[in-house]
Coordinates of C-alpha atoms and ligand atoms in Angstrom, one line a residue:
X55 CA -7.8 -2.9 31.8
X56 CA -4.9 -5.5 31.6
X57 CA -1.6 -3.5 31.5
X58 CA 1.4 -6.1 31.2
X59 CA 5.3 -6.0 31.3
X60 CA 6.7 -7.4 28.2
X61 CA 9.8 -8.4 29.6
X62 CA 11.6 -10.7 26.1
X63 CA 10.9 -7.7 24.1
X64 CA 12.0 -5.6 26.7
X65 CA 15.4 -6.9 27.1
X66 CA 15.8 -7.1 23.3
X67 CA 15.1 -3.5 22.5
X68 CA 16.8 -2.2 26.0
X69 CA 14.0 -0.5 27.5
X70 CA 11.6 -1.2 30.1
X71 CA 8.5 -2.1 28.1
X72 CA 4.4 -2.6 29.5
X73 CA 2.1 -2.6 27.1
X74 CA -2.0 -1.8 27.4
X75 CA -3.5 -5.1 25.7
X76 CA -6.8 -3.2 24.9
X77 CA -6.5 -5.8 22.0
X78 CA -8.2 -8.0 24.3
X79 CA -11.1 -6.3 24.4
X80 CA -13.0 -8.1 24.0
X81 CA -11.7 -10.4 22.5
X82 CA -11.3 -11.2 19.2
X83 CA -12.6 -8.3 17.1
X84 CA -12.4 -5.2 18.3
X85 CA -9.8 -3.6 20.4
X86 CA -10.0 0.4 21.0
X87 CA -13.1 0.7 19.2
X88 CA -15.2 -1.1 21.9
X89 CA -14.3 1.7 24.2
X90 CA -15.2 3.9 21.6
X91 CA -18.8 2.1 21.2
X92 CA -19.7 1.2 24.6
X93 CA -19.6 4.8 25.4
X94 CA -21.8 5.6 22.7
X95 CA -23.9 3.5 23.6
X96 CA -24.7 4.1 27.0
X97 CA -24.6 7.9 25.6
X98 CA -28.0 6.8 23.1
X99 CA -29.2 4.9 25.7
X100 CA -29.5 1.4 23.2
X101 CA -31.8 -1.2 24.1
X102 CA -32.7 -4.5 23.1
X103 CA -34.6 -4.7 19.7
X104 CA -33.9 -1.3 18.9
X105 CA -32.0 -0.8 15.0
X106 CA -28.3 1.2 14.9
X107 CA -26.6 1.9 12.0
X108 CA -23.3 3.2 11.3
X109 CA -20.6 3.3 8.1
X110 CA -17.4 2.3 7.7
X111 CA -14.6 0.2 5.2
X112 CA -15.9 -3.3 4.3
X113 CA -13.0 -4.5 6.9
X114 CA -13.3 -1.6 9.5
X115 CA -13.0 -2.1 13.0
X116 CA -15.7 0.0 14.1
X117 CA -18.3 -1.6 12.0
X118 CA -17.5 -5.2 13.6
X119 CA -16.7 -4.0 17.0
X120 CA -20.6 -2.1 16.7
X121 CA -21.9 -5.6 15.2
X122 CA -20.3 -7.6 17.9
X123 CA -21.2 -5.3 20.9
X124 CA -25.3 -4.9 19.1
X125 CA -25.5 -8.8 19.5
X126 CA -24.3 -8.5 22.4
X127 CA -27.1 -6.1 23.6
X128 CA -29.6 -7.6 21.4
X129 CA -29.7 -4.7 19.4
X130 CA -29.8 -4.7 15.6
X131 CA -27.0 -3.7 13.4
X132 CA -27.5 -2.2 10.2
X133 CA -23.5 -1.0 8.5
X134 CA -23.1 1.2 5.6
X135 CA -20.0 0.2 4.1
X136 CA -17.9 1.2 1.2
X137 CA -15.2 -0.9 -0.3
X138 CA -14.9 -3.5 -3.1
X139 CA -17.9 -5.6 -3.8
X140 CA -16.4 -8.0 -6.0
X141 CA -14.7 -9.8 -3.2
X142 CA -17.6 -9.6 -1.0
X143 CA -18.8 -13.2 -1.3
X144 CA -16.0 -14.6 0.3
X145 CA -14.8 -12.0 2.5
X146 CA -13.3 -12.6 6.1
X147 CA -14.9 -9.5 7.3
X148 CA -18.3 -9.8 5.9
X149 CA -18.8 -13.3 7.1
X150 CA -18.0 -12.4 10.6
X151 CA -20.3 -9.6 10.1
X152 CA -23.0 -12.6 9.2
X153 CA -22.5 -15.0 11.5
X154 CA -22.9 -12.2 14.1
X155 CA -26.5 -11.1 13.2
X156 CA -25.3 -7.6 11.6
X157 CA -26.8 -6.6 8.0
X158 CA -25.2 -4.3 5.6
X159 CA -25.5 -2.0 2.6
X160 CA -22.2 -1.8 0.4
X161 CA -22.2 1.7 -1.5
X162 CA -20.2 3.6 -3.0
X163 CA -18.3 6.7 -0.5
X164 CA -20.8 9.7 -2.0
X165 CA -23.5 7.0 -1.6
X166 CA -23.2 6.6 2.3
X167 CA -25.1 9.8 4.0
X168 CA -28.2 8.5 1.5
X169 CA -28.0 5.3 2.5
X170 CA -27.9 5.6 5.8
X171 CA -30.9 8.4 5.8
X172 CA -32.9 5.6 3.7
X173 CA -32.2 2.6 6.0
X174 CA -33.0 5.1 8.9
X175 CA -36.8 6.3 7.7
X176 CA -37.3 2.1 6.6
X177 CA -37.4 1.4 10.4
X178 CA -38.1 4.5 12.3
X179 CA -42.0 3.6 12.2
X180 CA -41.3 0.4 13.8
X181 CA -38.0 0.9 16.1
X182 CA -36.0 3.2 18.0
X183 CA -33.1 4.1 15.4
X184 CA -29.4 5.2 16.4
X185 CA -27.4 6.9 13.9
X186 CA -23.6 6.1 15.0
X187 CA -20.7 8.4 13.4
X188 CA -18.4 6.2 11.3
X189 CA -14.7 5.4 13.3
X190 CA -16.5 6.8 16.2
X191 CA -14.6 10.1 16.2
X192 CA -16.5 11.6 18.3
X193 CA -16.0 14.0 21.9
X194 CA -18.2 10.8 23.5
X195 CA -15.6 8.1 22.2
X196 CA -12.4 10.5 23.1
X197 CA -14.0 11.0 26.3
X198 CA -14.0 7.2 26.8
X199 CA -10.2 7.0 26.5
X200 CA -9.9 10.2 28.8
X201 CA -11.6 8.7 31.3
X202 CA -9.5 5.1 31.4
X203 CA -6.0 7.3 30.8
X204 CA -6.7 9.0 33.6
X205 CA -7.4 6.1 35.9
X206 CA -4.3 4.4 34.8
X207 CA -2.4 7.6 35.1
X208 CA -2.3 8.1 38.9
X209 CA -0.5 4.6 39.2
X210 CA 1.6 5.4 35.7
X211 CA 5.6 6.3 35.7
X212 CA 6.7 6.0 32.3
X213 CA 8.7 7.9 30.3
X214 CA 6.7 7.1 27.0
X215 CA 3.6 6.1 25.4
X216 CA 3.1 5.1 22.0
X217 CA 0.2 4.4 20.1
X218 CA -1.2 4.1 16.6
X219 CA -3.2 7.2 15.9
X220 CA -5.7 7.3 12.7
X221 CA -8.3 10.0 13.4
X222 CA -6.6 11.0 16.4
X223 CA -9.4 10.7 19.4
X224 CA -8.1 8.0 20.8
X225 CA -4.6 9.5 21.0
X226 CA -6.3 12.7 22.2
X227 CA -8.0 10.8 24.6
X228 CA -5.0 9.1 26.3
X229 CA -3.4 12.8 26.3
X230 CA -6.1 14.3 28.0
X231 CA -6.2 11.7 30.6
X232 CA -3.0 11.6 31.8
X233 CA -2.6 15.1 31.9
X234 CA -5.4 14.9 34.4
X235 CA -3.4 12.2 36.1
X236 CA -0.8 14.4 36.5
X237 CA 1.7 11.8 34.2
X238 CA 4.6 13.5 32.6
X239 CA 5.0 10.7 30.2
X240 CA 5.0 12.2 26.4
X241 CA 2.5 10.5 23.9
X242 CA 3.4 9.4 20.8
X243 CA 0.8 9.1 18.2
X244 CA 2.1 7.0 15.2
X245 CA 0.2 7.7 12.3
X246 CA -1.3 5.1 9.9
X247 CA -1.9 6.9 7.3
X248 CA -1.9 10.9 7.6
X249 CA 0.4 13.8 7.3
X250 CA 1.8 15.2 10.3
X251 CA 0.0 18.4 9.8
X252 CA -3.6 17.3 9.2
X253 CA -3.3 13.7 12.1
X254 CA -2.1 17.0 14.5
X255 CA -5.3 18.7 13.8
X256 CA -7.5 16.3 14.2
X257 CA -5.6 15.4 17.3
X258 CA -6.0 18.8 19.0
X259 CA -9.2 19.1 17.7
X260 CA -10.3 16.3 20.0
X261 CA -8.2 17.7 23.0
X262 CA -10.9 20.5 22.6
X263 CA -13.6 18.9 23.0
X264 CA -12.2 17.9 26.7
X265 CA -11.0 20.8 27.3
X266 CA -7.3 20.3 27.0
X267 CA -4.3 22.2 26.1
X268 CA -1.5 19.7 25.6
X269 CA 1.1 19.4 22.8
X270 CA 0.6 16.7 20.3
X271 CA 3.4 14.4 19.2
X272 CA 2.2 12.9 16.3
X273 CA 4.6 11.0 13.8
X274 CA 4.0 10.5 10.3
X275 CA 7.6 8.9 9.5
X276 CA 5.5 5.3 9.6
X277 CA 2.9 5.6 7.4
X278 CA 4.6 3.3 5.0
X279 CA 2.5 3.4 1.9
X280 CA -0.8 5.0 3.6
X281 CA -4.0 3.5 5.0
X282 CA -3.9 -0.7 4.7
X283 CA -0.6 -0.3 3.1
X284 CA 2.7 -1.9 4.3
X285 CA 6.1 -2.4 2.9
X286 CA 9.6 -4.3 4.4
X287 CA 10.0 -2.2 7.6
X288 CA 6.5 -2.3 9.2
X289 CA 6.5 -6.1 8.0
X290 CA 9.8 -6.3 10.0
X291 CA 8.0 -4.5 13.0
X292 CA 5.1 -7.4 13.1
X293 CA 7.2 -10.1 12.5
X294 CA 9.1 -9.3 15.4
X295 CA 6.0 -8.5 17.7
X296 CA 4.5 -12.1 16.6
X297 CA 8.1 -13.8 17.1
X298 CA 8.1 -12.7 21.3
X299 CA 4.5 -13.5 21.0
X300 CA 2.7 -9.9 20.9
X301 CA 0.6 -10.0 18.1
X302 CA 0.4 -7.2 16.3
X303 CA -0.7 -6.1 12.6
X304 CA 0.5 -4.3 9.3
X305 CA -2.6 -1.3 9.2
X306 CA -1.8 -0.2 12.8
X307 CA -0.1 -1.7 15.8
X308 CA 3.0 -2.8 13.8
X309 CA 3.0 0.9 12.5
X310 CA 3.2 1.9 16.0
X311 CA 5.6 -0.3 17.3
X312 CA 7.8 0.4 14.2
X313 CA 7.6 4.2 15.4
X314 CA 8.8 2.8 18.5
X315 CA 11.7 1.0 17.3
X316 CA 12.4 4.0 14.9
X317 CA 12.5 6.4 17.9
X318 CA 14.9 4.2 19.8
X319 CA 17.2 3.7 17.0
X320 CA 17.4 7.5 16.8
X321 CA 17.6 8.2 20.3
X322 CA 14.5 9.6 20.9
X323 CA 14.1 6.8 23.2
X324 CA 17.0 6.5 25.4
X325 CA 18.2 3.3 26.5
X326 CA 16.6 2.2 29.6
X327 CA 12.9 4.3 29.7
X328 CA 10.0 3.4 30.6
X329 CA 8.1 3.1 27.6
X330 CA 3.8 2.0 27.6
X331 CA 2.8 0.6 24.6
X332 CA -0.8 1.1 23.8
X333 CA -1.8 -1.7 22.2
X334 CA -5.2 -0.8 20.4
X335 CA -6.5 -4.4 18.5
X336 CA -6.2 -4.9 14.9
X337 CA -5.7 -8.7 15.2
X338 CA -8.3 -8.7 12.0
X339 CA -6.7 -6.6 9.9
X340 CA -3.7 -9.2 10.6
X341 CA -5.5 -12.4 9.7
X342 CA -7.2 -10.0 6.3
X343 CA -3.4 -9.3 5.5
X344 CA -2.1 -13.0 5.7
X345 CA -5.9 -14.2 4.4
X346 CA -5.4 -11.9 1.4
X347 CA -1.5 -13.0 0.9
X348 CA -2.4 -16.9 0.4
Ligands
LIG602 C1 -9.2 2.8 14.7 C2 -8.0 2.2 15.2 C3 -6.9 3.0 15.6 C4 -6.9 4.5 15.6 O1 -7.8 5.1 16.4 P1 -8.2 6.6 16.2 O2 -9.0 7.0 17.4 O3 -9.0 6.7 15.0 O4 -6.9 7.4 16.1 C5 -5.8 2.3 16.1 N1 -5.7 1.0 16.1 C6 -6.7 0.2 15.7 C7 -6.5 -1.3 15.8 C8 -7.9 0.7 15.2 O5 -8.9 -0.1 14.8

């Protein structure tokens, strides 16, 4: 894990900033997904030549990072993916998809569970088939993030840790684990696209699955337009990021840091913390964003 002191952005925002660059791993596609994944895949046991499949967006991190780490293995990748077909011929997404080996289905959203179920009996004859939960929200991929929280923990004094939170096991995760660690920092879960009442659920419902009893801080003052959305102030979060040279992106990690810069402005943050950025990829949703833009 490469934990790093961001000391320009530091000075600018007056607090004592380190960020977890799981954006680089590894690099370029994935970020916390491949924790999710690896997991889940030593959990099924993959092995070369044998078939998983999965679902997600057309662009959704999971479905690459599950293509990229597949090839890696040698293991096939079938993804059941929703989203607009029109633009699929010259999509950023799906050609990375391609030129890593992966194949795909693109159905509508009450089409997926069939799909999947038909891809699934096509090769079960011939190959060992793993059916992998789209966004890997799952007690295996929380557990992942427990487990690397917890670790860092013992060394950890901060004050703060933000993150961007979607379906919340990450966040739950990185609660879990350093509680366990015996941190006292509180975790901030910026949301990227729910309400503070349902992203809370879903966050403690993943707590239970480790067994953890923890408050959940989870903000939805960032959402900014919902899921893939962005307007001036997250923009204004990015731009900044990219300007001391931490990239970051309008679906998630700009949210995040936005909630961070919102928090200090309100005192939330006081001057001086210790504040760990969580820093969970998106780099692609970045280049999609600008690609999309030109
Ligand atoms: C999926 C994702 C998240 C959110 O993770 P959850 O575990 O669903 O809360 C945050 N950042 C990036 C870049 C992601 O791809």
């Amino acid at each position: 894990m490469i934990v790093e002191q961001l000391q320009c952005l530091s000075f600018e925002l007056g607090i004592d900033l380190y960020a977890v660059r799981d954006d680089l791993l590894p690099f370029p596609l994935p970020g916390n997904k491949f924790r999710k994944v690896v997991a889940e895949a030593a959990a099924a046991g993959w092995k070369p030549s044998d078939l998983v499949i999965t679902n997600g967006g057309v662009s959704s991190n999971h479905c690459r990072t599950v293509a990229m780490y597949a090839a890696q293995m040698g293991v096939r990748a079938h993804l059941v993916l929703h989203g607009d077909p029109r633009k699929a011929d010259r999509n950023l997404s799906l050609q990375l998809l391609h030129e890593l080996g992966a194949t795909w289905s693109i159905v509508e959203v009450h089409e997926i569970a069939e799909e999947i179920e038909r891809v699934r009996l096509q090769f079960s004859h011939s190959t060992n088939v793993h059916v992998l939960s789209g966004g890997g929200h799952t007690a295996t991929g929380a557990r992942a993030f427990r487990d690397v929280a917890r670790e860092l923990g013992r060394g950890l004094d901060v004050d703060h840790v933000f993150m961007a939170s979607g379906t919340g096991a990450t966040q739950a995760g990185i609660i879990a684990g350093l509680s366990e660690a015996g941190s006292m920092a509180r975790v901030t879960g910026v949301s990227v696209a729910r309400m503070r009442e349902r992203g809370a659920t879903a966050v403690k419902e993943a707590l239970g699955w480790l067994g953890c009893e923890a408050d959940v801080v989870f903000d939805d003052r960032h959402v900014d337009g919902g899921y893939g959305r962005s307007g001036p102030s997250t923009r204004a979060a990015v731009a900044l990021g990219w300007a001391h040279g931490f990239p970051l992106d309008t679906t998630y990690t700009g949210k995040a840091f936005n909630g961070l810069l919102g928090a200090i402005d309100a005192g939330e943050v006081e001057r001086g913390s210790r504040v760990l950025f969580w820093h969970t990829g998106g780099l692609m949703n970045h280049l999609e964003f600008l690609v999309d833009r030109a």
